[in-house]
PDB file of C-alpha atoms in Angstrom:
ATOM      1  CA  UNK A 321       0.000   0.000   0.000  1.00 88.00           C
ATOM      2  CA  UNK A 322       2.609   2.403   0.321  1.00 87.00           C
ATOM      3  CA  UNK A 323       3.424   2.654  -3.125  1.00 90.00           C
ATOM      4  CA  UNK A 324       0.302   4.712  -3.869  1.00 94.00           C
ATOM      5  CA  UNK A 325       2.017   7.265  -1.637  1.00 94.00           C
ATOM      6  CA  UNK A 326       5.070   7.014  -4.072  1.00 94.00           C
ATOM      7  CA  UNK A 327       2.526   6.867  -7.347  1.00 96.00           C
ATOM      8  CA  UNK A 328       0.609   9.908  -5.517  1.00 96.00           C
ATOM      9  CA  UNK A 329       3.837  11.990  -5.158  1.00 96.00           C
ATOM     10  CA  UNK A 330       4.298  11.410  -8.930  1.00 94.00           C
ATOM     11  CA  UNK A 331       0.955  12.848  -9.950  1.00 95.00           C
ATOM     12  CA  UNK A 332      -0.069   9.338 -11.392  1.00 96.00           C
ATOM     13  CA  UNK A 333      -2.151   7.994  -8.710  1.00 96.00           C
ATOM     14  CA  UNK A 334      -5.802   8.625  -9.671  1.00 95.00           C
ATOM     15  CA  UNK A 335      -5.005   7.912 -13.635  1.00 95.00           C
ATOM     16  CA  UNK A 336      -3.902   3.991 -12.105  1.00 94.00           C
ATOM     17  CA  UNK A 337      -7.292   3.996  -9.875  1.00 93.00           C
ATOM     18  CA  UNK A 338      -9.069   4.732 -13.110  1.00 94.00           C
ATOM     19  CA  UNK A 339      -7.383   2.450 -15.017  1.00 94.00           C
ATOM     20  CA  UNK A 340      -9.063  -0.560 -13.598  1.00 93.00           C
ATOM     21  CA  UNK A 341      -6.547  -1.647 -11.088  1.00 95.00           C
ATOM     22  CA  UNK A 342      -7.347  -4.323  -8.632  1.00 96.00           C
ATOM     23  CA  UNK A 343      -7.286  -3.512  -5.178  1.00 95.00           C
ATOM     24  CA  UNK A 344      -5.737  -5.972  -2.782  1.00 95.00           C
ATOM     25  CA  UNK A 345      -6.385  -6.133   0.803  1.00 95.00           C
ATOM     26  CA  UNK A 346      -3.314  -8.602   1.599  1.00 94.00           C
ATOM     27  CA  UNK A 347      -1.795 -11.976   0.990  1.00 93.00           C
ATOM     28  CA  UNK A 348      -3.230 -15.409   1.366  1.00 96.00           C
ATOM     29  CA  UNK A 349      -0.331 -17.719   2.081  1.00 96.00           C
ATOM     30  CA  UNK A 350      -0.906 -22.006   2.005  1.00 97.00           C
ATOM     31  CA  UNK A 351       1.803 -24.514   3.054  1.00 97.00           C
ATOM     32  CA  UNK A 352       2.579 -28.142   1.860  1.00 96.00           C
ATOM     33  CA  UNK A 353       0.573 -29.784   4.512  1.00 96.00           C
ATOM     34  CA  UNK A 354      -2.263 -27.383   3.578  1.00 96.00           C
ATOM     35  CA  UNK A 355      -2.281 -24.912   6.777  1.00 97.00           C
ATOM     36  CA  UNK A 356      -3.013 -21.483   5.444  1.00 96.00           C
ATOM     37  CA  UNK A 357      -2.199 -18.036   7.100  1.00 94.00           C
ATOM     38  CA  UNK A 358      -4.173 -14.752   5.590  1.00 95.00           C
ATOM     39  CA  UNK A 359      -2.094 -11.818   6.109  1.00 93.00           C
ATOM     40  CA  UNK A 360      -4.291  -8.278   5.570  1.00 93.00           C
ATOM     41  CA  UNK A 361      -2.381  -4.776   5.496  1.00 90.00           C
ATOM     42  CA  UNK A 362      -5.035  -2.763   7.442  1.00 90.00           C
ATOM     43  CA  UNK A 363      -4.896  -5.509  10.379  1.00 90.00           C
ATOM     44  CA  UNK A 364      -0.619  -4.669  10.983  1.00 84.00           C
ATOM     45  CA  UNK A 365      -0.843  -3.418  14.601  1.00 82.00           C
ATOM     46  CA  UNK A 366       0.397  -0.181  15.028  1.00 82.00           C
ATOM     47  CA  UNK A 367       0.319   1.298  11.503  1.00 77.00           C
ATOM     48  CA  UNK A 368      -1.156   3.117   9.116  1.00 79.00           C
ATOM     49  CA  UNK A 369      -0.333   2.822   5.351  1.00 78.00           C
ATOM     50  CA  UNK A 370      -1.062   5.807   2.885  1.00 87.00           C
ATOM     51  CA  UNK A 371      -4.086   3.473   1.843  1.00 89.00           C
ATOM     52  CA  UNK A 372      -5.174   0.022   3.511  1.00 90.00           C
ATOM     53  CA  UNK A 373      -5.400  -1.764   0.116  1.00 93.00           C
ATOM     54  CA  UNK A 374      -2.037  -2.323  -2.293  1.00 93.00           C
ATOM     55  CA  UNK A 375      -3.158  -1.797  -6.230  1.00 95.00           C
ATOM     56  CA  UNK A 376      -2.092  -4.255  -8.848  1.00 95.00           C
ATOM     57  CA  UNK A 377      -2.541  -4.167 -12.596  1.00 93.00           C
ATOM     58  CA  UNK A 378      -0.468  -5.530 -15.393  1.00 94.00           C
ATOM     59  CA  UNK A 379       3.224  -3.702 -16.673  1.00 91.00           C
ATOM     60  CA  UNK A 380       1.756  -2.975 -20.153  1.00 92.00           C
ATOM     61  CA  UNK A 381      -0.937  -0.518 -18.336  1.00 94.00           C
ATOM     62  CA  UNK A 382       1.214   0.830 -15.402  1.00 95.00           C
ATOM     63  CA  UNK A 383       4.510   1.058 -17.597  1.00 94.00           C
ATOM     64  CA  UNK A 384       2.527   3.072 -20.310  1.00 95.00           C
ATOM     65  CA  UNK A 385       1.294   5.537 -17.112  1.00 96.00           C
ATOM     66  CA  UNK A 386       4.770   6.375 -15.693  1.00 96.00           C
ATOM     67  CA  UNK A 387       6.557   6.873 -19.240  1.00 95.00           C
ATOM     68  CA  UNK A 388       3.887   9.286 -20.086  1.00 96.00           C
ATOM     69  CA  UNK A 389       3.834  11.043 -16.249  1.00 96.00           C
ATOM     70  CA  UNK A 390       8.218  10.922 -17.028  1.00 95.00           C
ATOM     71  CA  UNK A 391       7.573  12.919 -20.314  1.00 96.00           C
ATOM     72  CA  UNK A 392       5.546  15.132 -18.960  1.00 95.00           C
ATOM     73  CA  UNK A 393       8.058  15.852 -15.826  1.00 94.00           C
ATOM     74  CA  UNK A 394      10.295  16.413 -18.577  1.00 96.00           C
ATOM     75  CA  UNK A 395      12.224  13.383 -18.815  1.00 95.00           C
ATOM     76  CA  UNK A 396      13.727  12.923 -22.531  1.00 94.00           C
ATOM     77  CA  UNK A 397      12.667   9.379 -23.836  1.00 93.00           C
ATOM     78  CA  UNK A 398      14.785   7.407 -25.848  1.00 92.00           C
ATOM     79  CA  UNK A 399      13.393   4.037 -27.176  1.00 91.00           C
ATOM     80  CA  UNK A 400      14.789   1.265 -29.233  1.00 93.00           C
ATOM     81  CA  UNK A 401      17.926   2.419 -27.269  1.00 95.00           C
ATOM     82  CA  UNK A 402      20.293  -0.398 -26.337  1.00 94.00           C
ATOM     83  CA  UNK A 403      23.612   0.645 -23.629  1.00 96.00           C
ATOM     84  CA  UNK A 404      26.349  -1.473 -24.241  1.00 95.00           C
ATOM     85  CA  UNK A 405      29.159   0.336 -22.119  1.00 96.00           C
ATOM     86  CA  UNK A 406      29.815   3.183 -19.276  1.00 97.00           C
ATOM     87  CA  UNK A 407      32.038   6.388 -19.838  1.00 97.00           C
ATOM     88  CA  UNK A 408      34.678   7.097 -17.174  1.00 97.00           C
ATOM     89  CA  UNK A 409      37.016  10.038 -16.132  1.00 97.00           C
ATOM     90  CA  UNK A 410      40.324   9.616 -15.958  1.00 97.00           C
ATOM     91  CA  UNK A 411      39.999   8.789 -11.997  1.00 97.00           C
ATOM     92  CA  UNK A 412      37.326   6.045 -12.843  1.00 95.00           C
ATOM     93  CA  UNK A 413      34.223   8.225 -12.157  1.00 97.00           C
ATOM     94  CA  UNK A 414      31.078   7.216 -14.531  1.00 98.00           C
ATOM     95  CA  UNK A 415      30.368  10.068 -16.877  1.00 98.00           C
ATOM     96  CA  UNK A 416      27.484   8.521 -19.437  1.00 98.00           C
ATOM     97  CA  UNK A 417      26.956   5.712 -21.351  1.00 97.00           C
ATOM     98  CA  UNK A 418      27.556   4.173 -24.856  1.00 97.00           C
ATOM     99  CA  UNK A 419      24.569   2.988 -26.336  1.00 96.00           C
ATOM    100  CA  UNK A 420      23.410   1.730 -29.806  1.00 97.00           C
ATOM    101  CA  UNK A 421      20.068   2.993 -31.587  1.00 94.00           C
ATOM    102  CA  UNK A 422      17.359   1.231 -33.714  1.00 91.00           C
ATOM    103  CA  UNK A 423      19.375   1.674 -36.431  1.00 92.00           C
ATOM    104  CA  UNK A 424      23.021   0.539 -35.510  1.00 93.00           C
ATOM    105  CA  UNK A 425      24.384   4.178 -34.701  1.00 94.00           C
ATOM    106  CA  UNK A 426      26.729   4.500 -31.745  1.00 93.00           C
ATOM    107  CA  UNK A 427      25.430   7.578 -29.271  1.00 92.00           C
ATOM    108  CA  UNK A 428      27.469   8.820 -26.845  1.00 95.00           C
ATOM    109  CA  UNK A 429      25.459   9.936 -23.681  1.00 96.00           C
ATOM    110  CA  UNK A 430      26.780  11.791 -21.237  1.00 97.00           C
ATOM    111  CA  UNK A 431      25.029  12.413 -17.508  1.00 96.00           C
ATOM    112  CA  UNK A 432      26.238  12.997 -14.475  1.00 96.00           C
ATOM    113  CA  UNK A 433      24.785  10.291 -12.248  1.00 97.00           C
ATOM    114  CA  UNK A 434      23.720   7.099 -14.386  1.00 98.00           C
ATOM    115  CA  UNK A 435      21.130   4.843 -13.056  1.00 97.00           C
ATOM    116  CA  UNK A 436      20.908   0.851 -13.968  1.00 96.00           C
ATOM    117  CA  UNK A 437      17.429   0.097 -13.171  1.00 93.00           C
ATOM    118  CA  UNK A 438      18.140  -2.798 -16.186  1.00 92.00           C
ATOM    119  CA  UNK A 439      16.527  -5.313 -14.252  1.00 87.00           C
ATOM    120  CA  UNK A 440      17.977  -8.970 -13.496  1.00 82.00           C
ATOM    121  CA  UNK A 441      20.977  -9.119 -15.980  1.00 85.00           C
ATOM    122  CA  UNK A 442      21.845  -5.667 -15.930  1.00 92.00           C
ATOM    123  CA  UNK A 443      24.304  -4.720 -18.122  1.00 94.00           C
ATOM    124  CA  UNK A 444      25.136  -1.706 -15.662  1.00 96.00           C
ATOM    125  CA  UNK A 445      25.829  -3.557 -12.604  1.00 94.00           C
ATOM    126  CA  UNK A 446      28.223  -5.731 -15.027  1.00 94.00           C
ATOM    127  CA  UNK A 447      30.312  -2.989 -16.552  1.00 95.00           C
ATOM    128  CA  UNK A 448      30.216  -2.025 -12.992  1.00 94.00           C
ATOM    129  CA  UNK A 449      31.919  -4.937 -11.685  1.00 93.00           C
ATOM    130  CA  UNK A 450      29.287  -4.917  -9.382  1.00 92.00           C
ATOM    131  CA  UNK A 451      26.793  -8.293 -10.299  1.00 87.00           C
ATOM    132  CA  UNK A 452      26.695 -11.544  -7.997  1.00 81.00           C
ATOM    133  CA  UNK A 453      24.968 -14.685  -7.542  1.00 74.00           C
ATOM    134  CA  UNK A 454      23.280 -16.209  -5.514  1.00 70.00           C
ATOM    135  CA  UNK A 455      23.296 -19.686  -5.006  1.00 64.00           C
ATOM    136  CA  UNK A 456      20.581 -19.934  -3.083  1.00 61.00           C
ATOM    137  CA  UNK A 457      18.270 -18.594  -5.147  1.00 64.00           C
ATOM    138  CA  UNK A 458      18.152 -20.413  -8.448  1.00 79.00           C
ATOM    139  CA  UNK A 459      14.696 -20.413  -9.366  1.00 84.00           C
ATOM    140  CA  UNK A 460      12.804 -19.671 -12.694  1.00 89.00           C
ATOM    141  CA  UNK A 461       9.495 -18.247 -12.962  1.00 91.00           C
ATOM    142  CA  UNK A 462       6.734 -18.930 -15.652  1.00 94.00           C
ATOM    143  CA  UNK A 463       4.532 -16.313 -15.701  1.00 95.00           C
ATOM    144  CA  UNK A 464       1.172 -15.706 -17.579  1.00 97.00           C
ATOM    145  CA  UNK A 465      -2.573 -14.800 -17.760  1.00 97.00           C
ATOM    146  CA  UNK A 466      -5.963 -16.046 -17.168  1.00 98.00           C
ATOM    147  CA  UNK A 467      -9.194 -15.004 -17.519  1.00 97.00           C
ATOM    148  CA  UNK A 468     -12.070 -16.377 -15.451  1.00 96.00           C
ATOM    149  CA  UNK A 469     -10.196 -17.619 -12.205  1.00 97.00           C
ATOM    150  CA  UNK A 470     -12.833 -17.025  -9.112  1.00 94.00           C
ATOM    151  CA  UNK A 471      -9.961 -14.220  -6.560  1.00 95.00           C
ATOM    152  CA  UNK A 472     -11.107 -12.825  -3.693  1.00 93.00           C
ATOM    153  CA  UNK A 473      -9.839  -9.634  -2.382  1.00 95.00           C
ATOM    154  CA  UNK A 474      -6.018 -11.027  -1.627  1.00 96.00           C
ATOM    155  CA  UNK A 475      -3.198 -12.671  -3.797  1.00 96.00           C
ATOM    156  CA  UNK A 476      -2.100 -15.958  -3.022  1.00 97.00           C
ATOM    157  CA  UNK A 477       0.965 -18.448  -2.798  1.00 96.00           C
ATOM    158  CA  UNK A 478       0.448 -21.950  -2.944  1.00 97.00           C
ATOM    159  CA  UNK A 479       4.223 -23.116  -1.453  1.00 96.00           C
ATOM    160  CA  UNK A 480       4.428 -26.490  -2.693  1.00 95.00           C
ATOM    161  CA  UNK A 481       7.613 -28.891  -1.861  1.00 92.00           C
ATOM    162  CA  UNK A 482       8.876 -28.394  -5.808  1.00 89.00           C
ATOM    163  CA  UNK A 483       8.006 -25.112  -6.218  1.00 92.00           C
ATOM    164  CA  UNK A 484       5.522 -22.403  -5.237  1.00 94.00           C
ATOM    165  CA  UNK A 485       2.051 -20.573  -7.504  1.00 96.00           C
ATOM    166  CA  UNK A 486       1.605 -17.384  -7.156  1.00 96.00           C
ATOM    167  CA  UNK A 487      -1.654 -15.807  -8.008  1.00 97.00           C
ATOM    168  CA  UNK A 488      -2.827 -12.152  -8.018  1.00 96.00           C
ATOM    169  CA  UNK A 489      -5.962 -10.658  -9.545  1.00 97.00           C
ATOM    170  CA  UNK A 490      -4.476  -7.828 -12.062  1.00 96.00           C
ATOM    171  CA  UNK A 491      -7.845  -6.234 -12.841  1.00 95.00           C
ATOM    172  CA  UNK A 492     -10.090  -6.152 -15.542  1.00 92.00           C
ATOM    173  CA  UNK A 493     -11.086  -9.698 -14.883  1.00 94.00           C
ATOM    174  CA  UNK A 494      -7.871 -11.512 -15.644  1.00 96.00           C
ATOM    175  CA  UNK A 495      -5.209 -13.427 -12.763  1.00 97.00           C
ATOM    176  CA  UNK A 496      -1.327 -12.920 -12.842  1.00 96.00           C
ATOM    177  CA  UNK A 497      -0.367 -17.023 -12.728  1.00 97.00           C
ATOM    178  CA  UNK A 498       3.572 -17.472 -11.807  1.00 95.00           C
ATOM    179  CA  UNK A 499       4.780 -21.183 -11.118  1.00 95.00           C
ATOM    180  CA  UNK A 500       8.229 -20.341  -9.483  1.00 93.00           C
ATOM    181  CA  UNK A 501      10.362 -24.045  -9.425  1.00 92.00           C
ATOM    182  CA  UNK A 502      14.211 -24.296  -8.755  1.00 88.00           C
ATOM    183  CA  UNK A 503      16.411 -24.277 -12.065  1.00 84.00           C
ATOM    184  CA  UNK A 504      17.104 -28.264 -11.980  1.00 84.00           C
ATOM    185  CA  UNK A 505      13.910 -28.338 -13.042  1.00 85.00           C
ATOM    186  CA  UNK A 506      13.300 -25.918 -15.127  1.00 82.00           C
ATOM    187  CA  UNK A 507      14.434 -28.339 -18.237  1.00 84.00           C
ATOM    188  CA  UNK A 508      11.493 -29.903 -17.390  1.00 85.00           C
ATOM    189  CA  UNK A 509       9.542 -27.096 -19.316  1.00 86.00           C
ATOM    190  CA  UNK A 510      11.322 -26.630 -22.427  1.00 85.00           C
ATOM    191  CA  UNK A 511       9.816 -26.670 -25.861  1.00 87.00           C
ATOM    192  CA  UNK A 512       6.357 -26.350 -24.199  1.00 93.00           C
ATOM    193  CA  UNK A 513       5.995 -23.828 -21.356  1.00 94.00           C
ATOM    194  CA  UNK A 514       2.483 -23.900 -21.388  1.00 95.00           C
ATOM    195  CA  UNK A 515       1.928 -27.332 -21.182  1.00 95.00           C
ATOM    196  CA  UNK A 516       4.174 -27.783 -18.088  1.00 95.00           C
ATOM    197  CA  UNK A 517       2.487 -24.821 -16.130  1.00 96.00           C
ATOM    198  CA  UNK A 518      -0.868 -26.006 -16.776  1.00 95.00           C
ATOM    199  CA  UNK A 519       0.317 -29.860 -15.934  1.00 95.00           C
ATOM    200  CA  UNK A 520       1.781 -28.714 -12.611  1.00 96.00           C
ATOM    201  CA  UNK A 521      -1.203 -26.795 -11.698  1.00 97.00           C
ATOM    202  CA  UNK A 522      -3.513 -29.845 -12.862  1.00 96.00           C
ATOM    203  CA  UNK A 523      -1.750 -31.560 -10.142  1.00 95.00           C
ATOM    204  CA  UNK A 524      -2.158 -29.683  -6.963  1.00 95.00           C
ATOM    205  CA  UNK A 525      -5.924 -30.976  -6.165  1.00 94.00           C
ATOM    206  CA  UNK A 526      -6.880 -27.736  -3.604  1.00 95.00           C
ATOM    207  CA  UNK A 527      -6.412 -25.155  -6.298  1.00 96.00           C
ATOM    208  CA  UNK A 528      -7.025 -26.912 -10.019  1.00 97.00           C
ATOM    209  CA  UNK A 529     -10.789 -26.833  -9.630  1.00 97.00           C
ATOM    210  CA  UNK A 530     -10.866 -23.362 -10.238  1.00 96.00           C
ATOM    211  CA  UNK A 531      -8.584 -23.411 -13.607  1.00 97.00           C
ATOM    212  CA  UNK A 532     -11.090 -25.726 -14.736  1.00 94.00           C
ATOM    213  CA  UNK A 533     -13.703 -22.663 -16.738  1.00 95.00           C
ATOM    214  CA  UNK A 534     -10.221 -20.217 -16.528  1.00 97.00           C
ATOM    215  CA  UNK A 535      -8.522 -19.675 -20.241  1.00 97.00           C
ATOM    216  CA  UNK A 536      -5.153 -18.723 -20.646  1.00 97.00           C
ATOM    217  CA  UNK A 537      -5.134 -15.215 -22.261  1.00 96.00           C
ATOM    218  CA  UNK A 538      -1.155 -14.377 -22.765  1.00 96.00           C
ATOM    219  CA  UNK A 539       1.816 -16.638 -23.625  1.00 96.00           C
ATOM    220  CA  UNK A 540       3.610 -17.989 -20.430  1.00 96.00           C
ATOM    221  CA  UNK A 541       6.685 -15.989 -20.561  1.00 93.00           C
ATOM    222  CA  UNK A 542      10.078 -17.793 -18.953  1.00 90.00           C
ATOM    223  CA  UNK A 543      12.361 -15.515 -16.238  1.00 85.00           C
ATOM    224  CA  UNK A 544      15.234 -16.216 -14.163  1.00 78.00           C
ATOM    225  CA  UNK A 545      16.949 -17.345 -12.738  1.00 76.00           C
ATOM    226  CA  UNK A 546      16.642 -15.192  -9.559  1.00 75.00           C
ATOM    227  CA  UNK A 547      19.969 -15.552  -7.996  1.00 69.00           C
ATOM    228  CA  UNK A 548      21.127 -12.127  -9.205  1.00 72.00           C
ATOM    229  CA  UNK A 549      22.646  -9.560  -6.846  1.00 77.00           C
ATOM    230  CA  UNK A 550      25.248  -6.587  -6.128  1.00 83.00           C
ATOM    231  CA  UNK A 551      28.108  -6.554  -4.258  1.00 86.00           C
ATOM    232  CA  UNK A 552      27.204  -3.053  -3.710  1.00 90.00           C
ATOM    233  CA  UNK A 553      24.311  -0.969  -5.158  1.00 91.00           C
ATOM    234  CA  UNK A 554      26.929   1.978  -6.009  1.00 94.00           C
ATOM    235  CA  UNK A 555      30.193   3.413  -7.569  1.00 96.00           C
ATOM    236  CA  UNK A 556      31.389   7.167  -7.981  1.00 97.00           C
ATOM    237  CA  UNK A 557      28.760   8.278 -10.701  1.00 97.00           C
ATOM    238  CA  UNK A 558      26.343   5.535 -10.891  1.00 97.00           C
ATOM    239  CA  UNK A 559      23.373   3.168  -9.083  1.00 96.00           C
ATOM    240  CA  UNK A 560      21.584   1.045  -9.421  1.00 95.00           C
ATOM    241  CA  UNK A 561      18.256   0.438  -8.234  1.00 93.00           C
ATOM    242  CA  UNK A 562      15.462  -2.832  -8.048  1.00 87.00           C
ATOM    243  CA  UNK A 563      16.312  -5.622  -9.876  1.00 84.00           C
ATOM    244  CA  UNK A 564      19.580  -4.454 -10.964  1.00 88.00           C
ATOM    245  CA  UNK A 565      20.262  -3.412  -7.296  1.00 86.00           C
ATOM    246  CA  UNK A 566      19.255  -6.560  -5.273  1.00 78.00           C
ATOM    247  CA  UNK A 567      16.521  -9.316  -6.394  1.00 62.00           C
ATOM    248  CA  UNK A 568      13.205  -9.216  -4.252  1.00 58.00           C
ATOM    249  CA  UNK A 569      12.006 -12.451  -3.626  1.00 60.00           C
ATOM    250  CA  UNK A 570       8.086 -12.955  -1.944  1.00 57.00           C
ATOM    251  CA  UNK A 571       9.900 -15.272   0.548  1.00 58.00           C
ATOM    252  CA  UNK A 572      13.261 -14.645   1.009  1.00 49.00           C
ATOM    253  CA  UNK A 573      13.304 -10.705   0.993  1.00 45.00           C
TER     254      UNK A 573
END
């Protein structure tokens, strides 16, 4: 919930209300042996968030929202824009970045902080020296669509003992699905993605009932795998920030 206080500072706040976000009050959580804990933001003791619900609605909306609201503060957009390499002073400082266009042109961009927010394999946090793995954390993530699963007013995580499902209503009647397994198995899926989510879903007995009338809307899309870190999330002239910065995992933190 306290993102909307971010959003709000932004100015984009009421156009993602409008847009037909879902409103979660919280997170339904179910273990192996089937005990189930429902954790709801408004019943933390003690605090207050800017709102009592989180908001949740898919990239392709919310992205579209924030590049317009970064125009609009002025921000100068550059798309089809690939970096490929930071600038340095002659004491090591970043100055800008080297980055190749739609068309094969080299620009030279020069700034005087650069941020990699480049997500899991970010190609700042390499040039950086910065990137790291974590062992630990070797999972892959097939993520997708439906329309027509019955959500209530929470997401959910079904933690199984090879993997966990993640489920969040996204608005506009359709469900984010992500079946998150460790990367041994991940080989498991290849060639068919689809067919292995909707096989391991088949297979858990408490929650396949209600795929049964649900149709698959969007390809299931492959990520990972989500061992990625930073040694440090800084160097003189740079930063980076989410993904690029430090993975967030649901469980792990």
């Amino acid at each position: 919930p306290q993102a909307s206080r971010i959003l709000d500072a932004m100015g984009v706040l009421e156009q993602i209300e409008q847009s037909g976000a879902a409103h979660l009050a919280g997170m339904r959580v179910r273990a192996p042996n089937g005990s189930t804990f429902h954790g709801r933001f408004a019943d933390v003791d003690g605090f207050r968030g800017y709102r009592d619900r989180g908001l949740a609605l898919r990239r392709t909306i919310l992205d579209n929202l924030l590049l317009d609201r970064a125009r609009a503060a002025g921000a100068v957009v550059r798309e089809g824009v690939r970096v490929t390499a930071l600038r340095r002073d002659p004491s090591g400082r970043v100055t800008g970045v080297d980055a190749i266009d739609a068309s094969g042109k080299t620009q030279m961009l020069s700034a005087s902080v650069v941020v990699g927010a480049d997500g899991l394999r970010s190609v700042v946090a390499r040039r950086l020296d910065l990137a790291a793995t974590r062992l630990a954390q070797r999972r892959m993530a097939f993520v997708t669509h439906f329309a027509g699963i019955e959500m209530g007013d929470s997401g959910e995580m079904h933690v199984e003992r090879d993997g966990y499902l993640g489920l969040a209503d996204v608005g506009g009647g359709m469900t984010n699905v992500a079946v998150v397994i460790p990367r041994t198995r991940a080989r498991e899926a290849s060639g068919d993605p689809a067919a292995f989510v909707e096989a391991w879903i088949a297979r858990r007995r408490h929650v396949a009932p209600r795929f049964a009338k649900a149709v698959r809307v969007t390809p299931v899309l492959a990520t990972g795998p989500f061992a990625s870190a930073a040694r440090r999330a800084w160097a003189p002239g740079a930063a980076l920030v989410g993904d690029a910065a430090d993975f967030y995992d649901p469980f792990t933190g």
